Structures are given as C-alpha cells and as structure tokens.
Amino acid sequence: MTKRMKIILFILVIPMLLLGFNTETSEIITIMLSGDSHAVSALSKSSLLLILLCTLLLMTIQNLFTIIPLILLISVNISLFGFAGGYLWSWIVSIAGAVVSFFLTRFWFQDFFGKFVDDRLEQKIDDNGFWFVFIGRVMPFMPTSVVNIAAGISSVRFMKFFLATVIGNLIYFFFLSAISLGILSIPWENGIYLALAACGLIIYLIIKRKRKKTLTLESSSSEYQTEEF
C-alpha cells in the first residue's frame, strides 16, 4: 500500500511541477501573485482549464509551505469567478492541496519531519485528531502547512483529517472571502480572527471536558464491575 501510494503521489506531483515551468503558466501565476486586480480580471480571457490548474498549483504550494498569503489566492479566485464561484473553488482546491500535503508527509517525509516533533505532542495529536485539524483550520494564526505536516506524521486517520479540513475550511474561507470582497471591512478583520480563535478554543475545551467525563464514568464503571466480581 505504501509503495502504491508513493507511485500515485509521484504521478500527481510531477505534472504539477512541470506545469509551473510552462511559459504561459508562469506568466499567469506571476499576474496572480502580483495582486493587481485589473490584470487578474483580464486573465478571464485565457484558457479556463489553465487558470484552474494554476490556482490549484498555487493552493497546493500554499498548503505545503505557506509562503503565499491565503487571502491573496482567495481574492484572485473571487476576481476570476465571482464571490460564490471564487469561494467554492478556493475551498475545493484548498482541500485538494491539503490532501496532497498530508499524503506527501505520511508516505515520503514522515521520518524526516518526525524528528522535529516531540513524542508527547504527537500523542496528543493522535488522541485528538479531528479536533486538532479542525481547530487548526479555523485558527487564523495557525499555518496550513503546519497542520498538514503534523497530521501527516501522526497516526491520525485520513478520513478524520479530510472531514475536519472540509468543515474547517468551509467556515474559515467564507470569512476570508467576505473580507476579500469587502462585505466585511478591514477594521473588522482582527475581530473576526479573534472570534474564530475563541470559537475554536471553546469547542476544544467543551470536547475535552466531555471526554474527561466519559473517561471518568468508564473508569468508575470498570472499578465497580471489578469489585462486584
């Protein structure tokens, strides 16, 4: 299975790298990263497939290294496809980029990145897989690449990672899209970030408390059965 996944990842990643060296692709990417809204809007006359592939490539890079501002990529998509289309496409390619990053880490770089992660931290990620990823997605100060790599080196199941990414990015990207379009003005931006961080923290504390109660009840029940026996 591991060998098969490495081959599949190789087949997926190499064409994306080659795409980046294409002259037309390089020009489109340069315009997208320039932040010039008029130049980006003019790209709508280019090949739709090529534009979609370029935005997918940029979002994958963002998920691997977090060197491109996320709000810039969302703004580009909204300029090209409108609010609804840009929001949904940003959400879709972010999930695709996260999945690629997760599998690359797990099947190619797990041993390498594992050296830099404390065993206790890795255990905590294993125990709270879904919530670690979900809170990481809605916390504005948590780099996407860190979440992907941390989940990849742990034993978090892919479906938990996937679902947490789908739900978390759906929420977070809506707010970033609204800010990008100007529905939410810039002065509100820090407040929204703090609100998202607070919500994530509250959800985590609630889940942690419930889990603690459940474990306590299970422990009490186990002790009672032992005494009865």
Short mmCIF file of C-alpha atoms in Angstrom, two decimals:
data_model
loop_
_atom_site.label_atom_id
_atom_site.label_comp_id
_atom_site.label_asym_id
_atom_site.label_seq_id
_atom_site.Cartn_x
_atom_site.Cartn_y
_atom_site.Cartn_z
CA MET A 1 0.00 0.00 0.00
CA THR A 2 2.81 2.43 0.91
CA LYS A 3 4.67 1.74 -2.35
CA ARG A 4 1.46 2.16 -4.34
CA MET A 5 0.69 5.48 -2.63
CA LYS A 6 4.21 6.76 -3.36
CA ILE A 7 3.76 5.94 -7.04
CA ILE A 8 0.34 7.64 -7.14
CA LEU A 9 1.74 10.76 -5.44
CA PHE A 10 4.65 10.82 -7.88
CA ILE A 11 2.23 10.64 -10.82
CA LEU A 12 0.18 13.52 -9.35
CA VAL A 13 3.02 15.80 -8.23
CA ILE A 14 5.38 15.64 -11.24
CA PRO A 15 2.81 17.01 -13.78
CA MET A 16 2.07 19.87 -11.36
CA LEU A 17 5.78 20.72 -11.13
CA LEU A 18 6.12 20.59 -14.92
CA LEU A 19 3.09 22.86 -15.23
CA GLY A 20 4.92 25.51 -13.24
CA PHE A 21 7.77 25.59 -15.80
CA ASN A 22 5.42 26.22 -18.73
CA THR A 23 5.91 29.77 -20.10
CA GLU A 24 2.21 30.64 -20.31
CA THR A 25 1.59 29.15 -16.89
CA SER A 26 4.46 31.15 -15.39
CA GLU A 27 3.01 34.38 -16.80
CA ILE A 28 -0.44 33.62 -15.37
CA ILE A 29 1.00 32.75 -11.95
CA THR A 30 3.10 35.95 -11.94
CA ILE A 31 -0.03 38.03 -12.62
CA MET A 32 -1.99 36.18 -9.92
CA LEU A 33 0.72 36.81 -7.33
CA SER A 34 1.10 40.47 -8.32
CA GLY A 35 -2.12 41.39 -6.53
CA ASP A 36 -3.19 43.60 -9.47
CA SER A 37 -6.97 43.08 -9.56
CA HIS A 38 -7.35 44.54 -13.08
CA ALA A 39 -4.63 42.29 -14.50
CA VAL A 40 -6.14 39.28 -12.71
CA SER A 41 -9.62 40.06 -14.08
CA ALA A 42 -8.12 40.22 -17.59
CA LEU A 43 -6.99 36.60 -17.17
CA SER A 44 -10.61 35.53 -17.64
CA LYS A 45 -9.89 35.70 -21.39
CA SER A 46 -7.26 32.97 -21.01
CA SER A 47 -7.91 29.23 -21.05
CA LEU A 48 -10.27 28.31 -18.19
CA LEU A 49 -8.59 24.94 -17.71
CA LEU A 50 -5.16 26.55 -17.43
CA ILE A 51 -6.45 29.11 -14.91
CA LEU A 52 -8.00 26.35 -12.80
CA LEU A 53 -4.76 24.34 -12.89
CA CYS A 54 -2.72 27.42 -11.91
CA THR A 55 -4.95 28.17 -8.92
CA LEU A 56 -4.77 24.51 -7.90
CA LEU A 57 -0.96 24.59 -8.15
CA LEU A 58 -0.72 27.78 -6.07
CA MET A 59 -3.06 26.46 -3.38
CA THR A 60 -1.09 23.20 -3.21
CA ILE A 61 2.14 25.19 -2.73
CA GLN A 62 0.38 27.23 -0.03
CA ASN A 63 -0.59 24.02 1.76
CA LEU A 64 2.94 22.64 1.51
CA PHE A 65 4.94 25.70 2.53
CA THR A 66 2.53 28.53 3.49
CA ILE A 67 4.64 31.10 1.64
CA ILE A 68 1.69 32.60 -0.27
CA PRO A 69 -0.93 34.63 1.64
CA LEU A 70 -4.16 32.65 1.66
CA ILE A 71 -6.33 35.75 1.30
CA LEU A 72 -4.42 36.67 -1.89
CA LEU A 73 -5.34 33.36 -3.53
CA ILE A 74 -8.96 33.70 -2.45
CA SER A 75 -9.04 37.27 -3.80
CA VAL A 76 -7.70 36.03 -7.15
CA ASN A 77 -10.39 33.35 -7.37
CA ILE A 78 -13.14 35.84 -6.47
CA SER A 79 -11.84 38.28 -9.12
CA LEU A 80 -11.99 35.49 -11.71
CA PHE A 81 -15.14 33.60 -10.74
CA GLY A 82 -17.22 35.98 -8.58
CA PHE A 83 -17.93 35.65 -4.86
CA ALA A 84 -19.76 32.29 -4.84
CA GLY A 85 -17.59 30.66 -7.51
CA GLY A 86 -14.35 32.03 -6.05
CA TYR A 87 -15.27 30.97 -2.52
CA LEU A 88 -16.25 27.44 -3.56
CA TRP A 89 -13.27 26.95 -5.87
CA SER A 90 -10.88 28.23 -3.18
CA TRP A 91 -12.46 25.76 -0.75
CA ILE A 92 -12.18 22.84 -3.19
CA VAL A 93 -8.54 23.45 -4.18
CA SER A 94 -7.60 24.04 -0.54
CA ILE A 95 -8.92 20.57 0.30
CA ALA A 96 -7.03 19.08 -2.66
CA GLY A 97 -3.82 20.85 -1.60
CA ALA A 98 -4.22 19.71 2.00
CA VAL A 99 -4.74 16.09 0.89
CA VAL A 100 -1.60 16.18 -1.29
CA SER A 101 0.40 17.71 1.58
CA PHE A 102 -0.94 15.13 4.06
CA PHE A 103 -0.05 12.14 1.88
CA LEU A 104 3.35 13.53 0.86
CA THR A 105 4.23 13.89 4.54
CA ARG A 106 2.87 10.50 5.55
CA PHE A 107 4.38 8.41 2.76
CA TRP A 108 7.53 10.33 1.80
CA PHE A 109 8.64 12.60 4.66
CA GLN A 110 7.18 11.11 7.86
CA ASP A 111 10.57 10.05 9.24
CA PHE A 112 12.19 13.37 8.33
CA PHE A 113 9.56 15.63 9.95
CA GLY A 114 9.03 13.19 12.81
CA LYS A 115 12.48 14.10 14.17
CA PHE A 116 11.30 17.62 14.96
CA VAL A 117 8.10 16.70 16.79
CA ASP A 118 8.03 15.82 20.48
CA ASP A 119 6.56 12.37 21.23
CA ARG A 120 4.09 13.81 23.76
CA LEU A 121 2.81 16.33 21.22
CA GLU A 122 2.45 13.60 18.62
CA GLN A 123 0.46 11.52 21.11
CA LYS A 124 -1.87 14.46 21.79
CA ILE A 125 -2.44 14.87 18.06
CA ASP A 126 -3.17 11.15 17.78
CA ASP A 127 -5.70 11.33 20.63
CA ASN A 128 -7.48 14.43 19.31
CA GLY A 129 -7.01 14.02 15.56
CA PHE A 130 -10.24 15.53 14.24
CA TRP A 131 -10.29 18.45 16.69
CA PHE A 132 -6.61 19.23 16.22
CA VAL A 133 -7.11 19.59 12.46
CA PHE A 134 -10.46 21.41 12.76
CA ILE A 135 -9.19 23.98 15.26
CA GLY A 136 -6.03 24.39 13.18
CA ARG A 137 -8.21 25.21 10.16
CA VAL A 138 -10.28 27.90 11.87
CA MET A 139 -7.40 29.40 13.89
CA PRO A 140 -6.15 32.28 11.72
CA PHE A 141 -2.64 32.23 13.18
CA MET A 142 -2.00 28.53 12.51
CA PRO A 143 -0.12 27.95 9.20
CA THR A 144 -1.90 25.41 6.99
CA SER A 145 1.36 23.58 6.26
CA VAL A 146 1.96 23.00 9.98
CA VAL A 147 -1.49 21.41 10.38
CA ASN A 148 -0.96 19.19 7.32
CA ILE A 149 2.54 18.08 8.34
CA ALA A 150 1.60 17.47 11.99
CA ALA A 151 -1.38 15.34 10.92
CA GLY A 152 0.74 13.53 8.33
CA ILE A 153 3.46 12.43 10.75
CA SER A 154 0.91 11.29 13.34
CA SER A 155 -1.38 8.27 13.12
CA VAL A 156 -4.50 10.40 12.56
CA ARG A 157 -6.79 8.59 10.14
CA PHE A 158 -7.17 10.20 6.73
CA MET A 159 -10.98 10.46 6.95
CA LYS A 160 -10.76 12.42 10.22
CA PHE A 161 -8.21 14.74 8.63
CA PHE A 162 -10.34 15.09 5.50
CA LEU A 163 -13.63 15.82 7.29
CA ALA A 164 -12.02 18.31 9.69
CA THR A 165 -10.42 20.08 6.71
CA VAL A 166 -13.68 20.15 4.73
CA ILE A 167 -15.70 21.63 7.62
CA GLY A 168 -12.98 23.92 8.98
CA ASN A 169 -12.06 25.43 5.61
CA LEU A 170 -15.72 25.86 4.68
CA ILE A 171 -16.15 28.14 7.70
CA TYR A 172 -12.81 29.95 7.60
CA PHE A 173 -12.80 30.55 3.83
CA PHE A 174 -16.24 32.15 3.98
CA PHE A 175 -14.94 34.86 6.31
CA LEU A 176 -11.78 35.38 4.24
CA SER A 177 -13.90 35.60 1.07
CA ALA A 178 -16.18 38.16 2.70
CA ILE A 179 -13.17 40.24 3.77
CA SER A 180 -11.65 39.92 0.30
CA LEU A 181 -14.82 41.16 -1.37
CA GLY A 182 -15.26 43.98 1.12
CA ILE A 183 -18.51 42.65 2.62
CA LEU A 184 -16.64 42.74 5.92
CA SER A 185 -14.46 45.81 6.15
CA ILE A 186 -10.79 45.60 7.11
CA PRO A 187 -11.31 47.09 10.63
CA TRP A 188 -13.42 44.01 11.39
CA GLU A 189 -10.69 41.61 10.26
CA ASN A 190 -8.81 41.30 13.56
CA GLY A 191 -12.10 40.95 15.44
CA ILE A 192 -13.15 38.09 13.17
CA TYR A 193 -9.81 36.35 13.64
CA LEU A 194 -10.14 36.64 17.40
CA ALA A 195 -13.75 35.39 17.26
CA LEU A 196 -12.72 32.35 15.20
CA ALA A 197 -9.86 31.63 17.57
CA ALA A 198 -12.18 31.96 20.57
CA CYS A 199 -14.79 29.66 18.99
CA GLY A 200 -12.14 27.07 18.22
CA LEU A 201 -10.81 27.22 21.78
CA ILE A 202 -14.31 26.97 23.30
CA ILE A 203 -15.18 23.96 21.12
CA TYR A 204 -11.91 22.29 22.11
CA LEU A 205 -12.49 22.88 25.84
CA ILE A 206 -16.07 21.56 25.62
CA ILE A 207 -14.95 18.40 23.82
CA LYS A 208 -12.06 17.93 26.24
CA ARG A 209 -14.40 18.25 29.22
CA LYS A 210 -16.89 15.78 27.76
CA ARG A 211 -14.12 13.29 27.02
CA LYS A 212 -12.81 13.63 30.57
CA LYS A 213 -16.31 12.96 31.95
CA THR A 214 -16.72 9.94 29.70
CA LEU A 215 -13.35 8.51 30.74
CA THR A 216 -14.19 9.09 34.42
CA LEU A 217 -17.54 7.31 34.06
CA GLU A 218 -15.92 4.41 32.19
CA SER A 219 -13.24 4.14 34.87
CA SER A 220 -15.84 4.19 37.67
CA SER A 221 -17.94 1.58 35.89
CA SER A 222 -14.89 -0.64 35.40
CA GLU A 223 -13.92 -0.37 39.08
CA TYR A 224 -17.49 -1.15 40.17
CA GLN A 225 -17.63 -4.27 37.99
CA THR A 226 -14.25 -5.41 39.35
CA GLU A 227 -15.40 -5.00 42.96
CA GLU A 228 -18.65 -6.81 42.20
CA PHE A 229 -16.73 -9.68 40.66
#
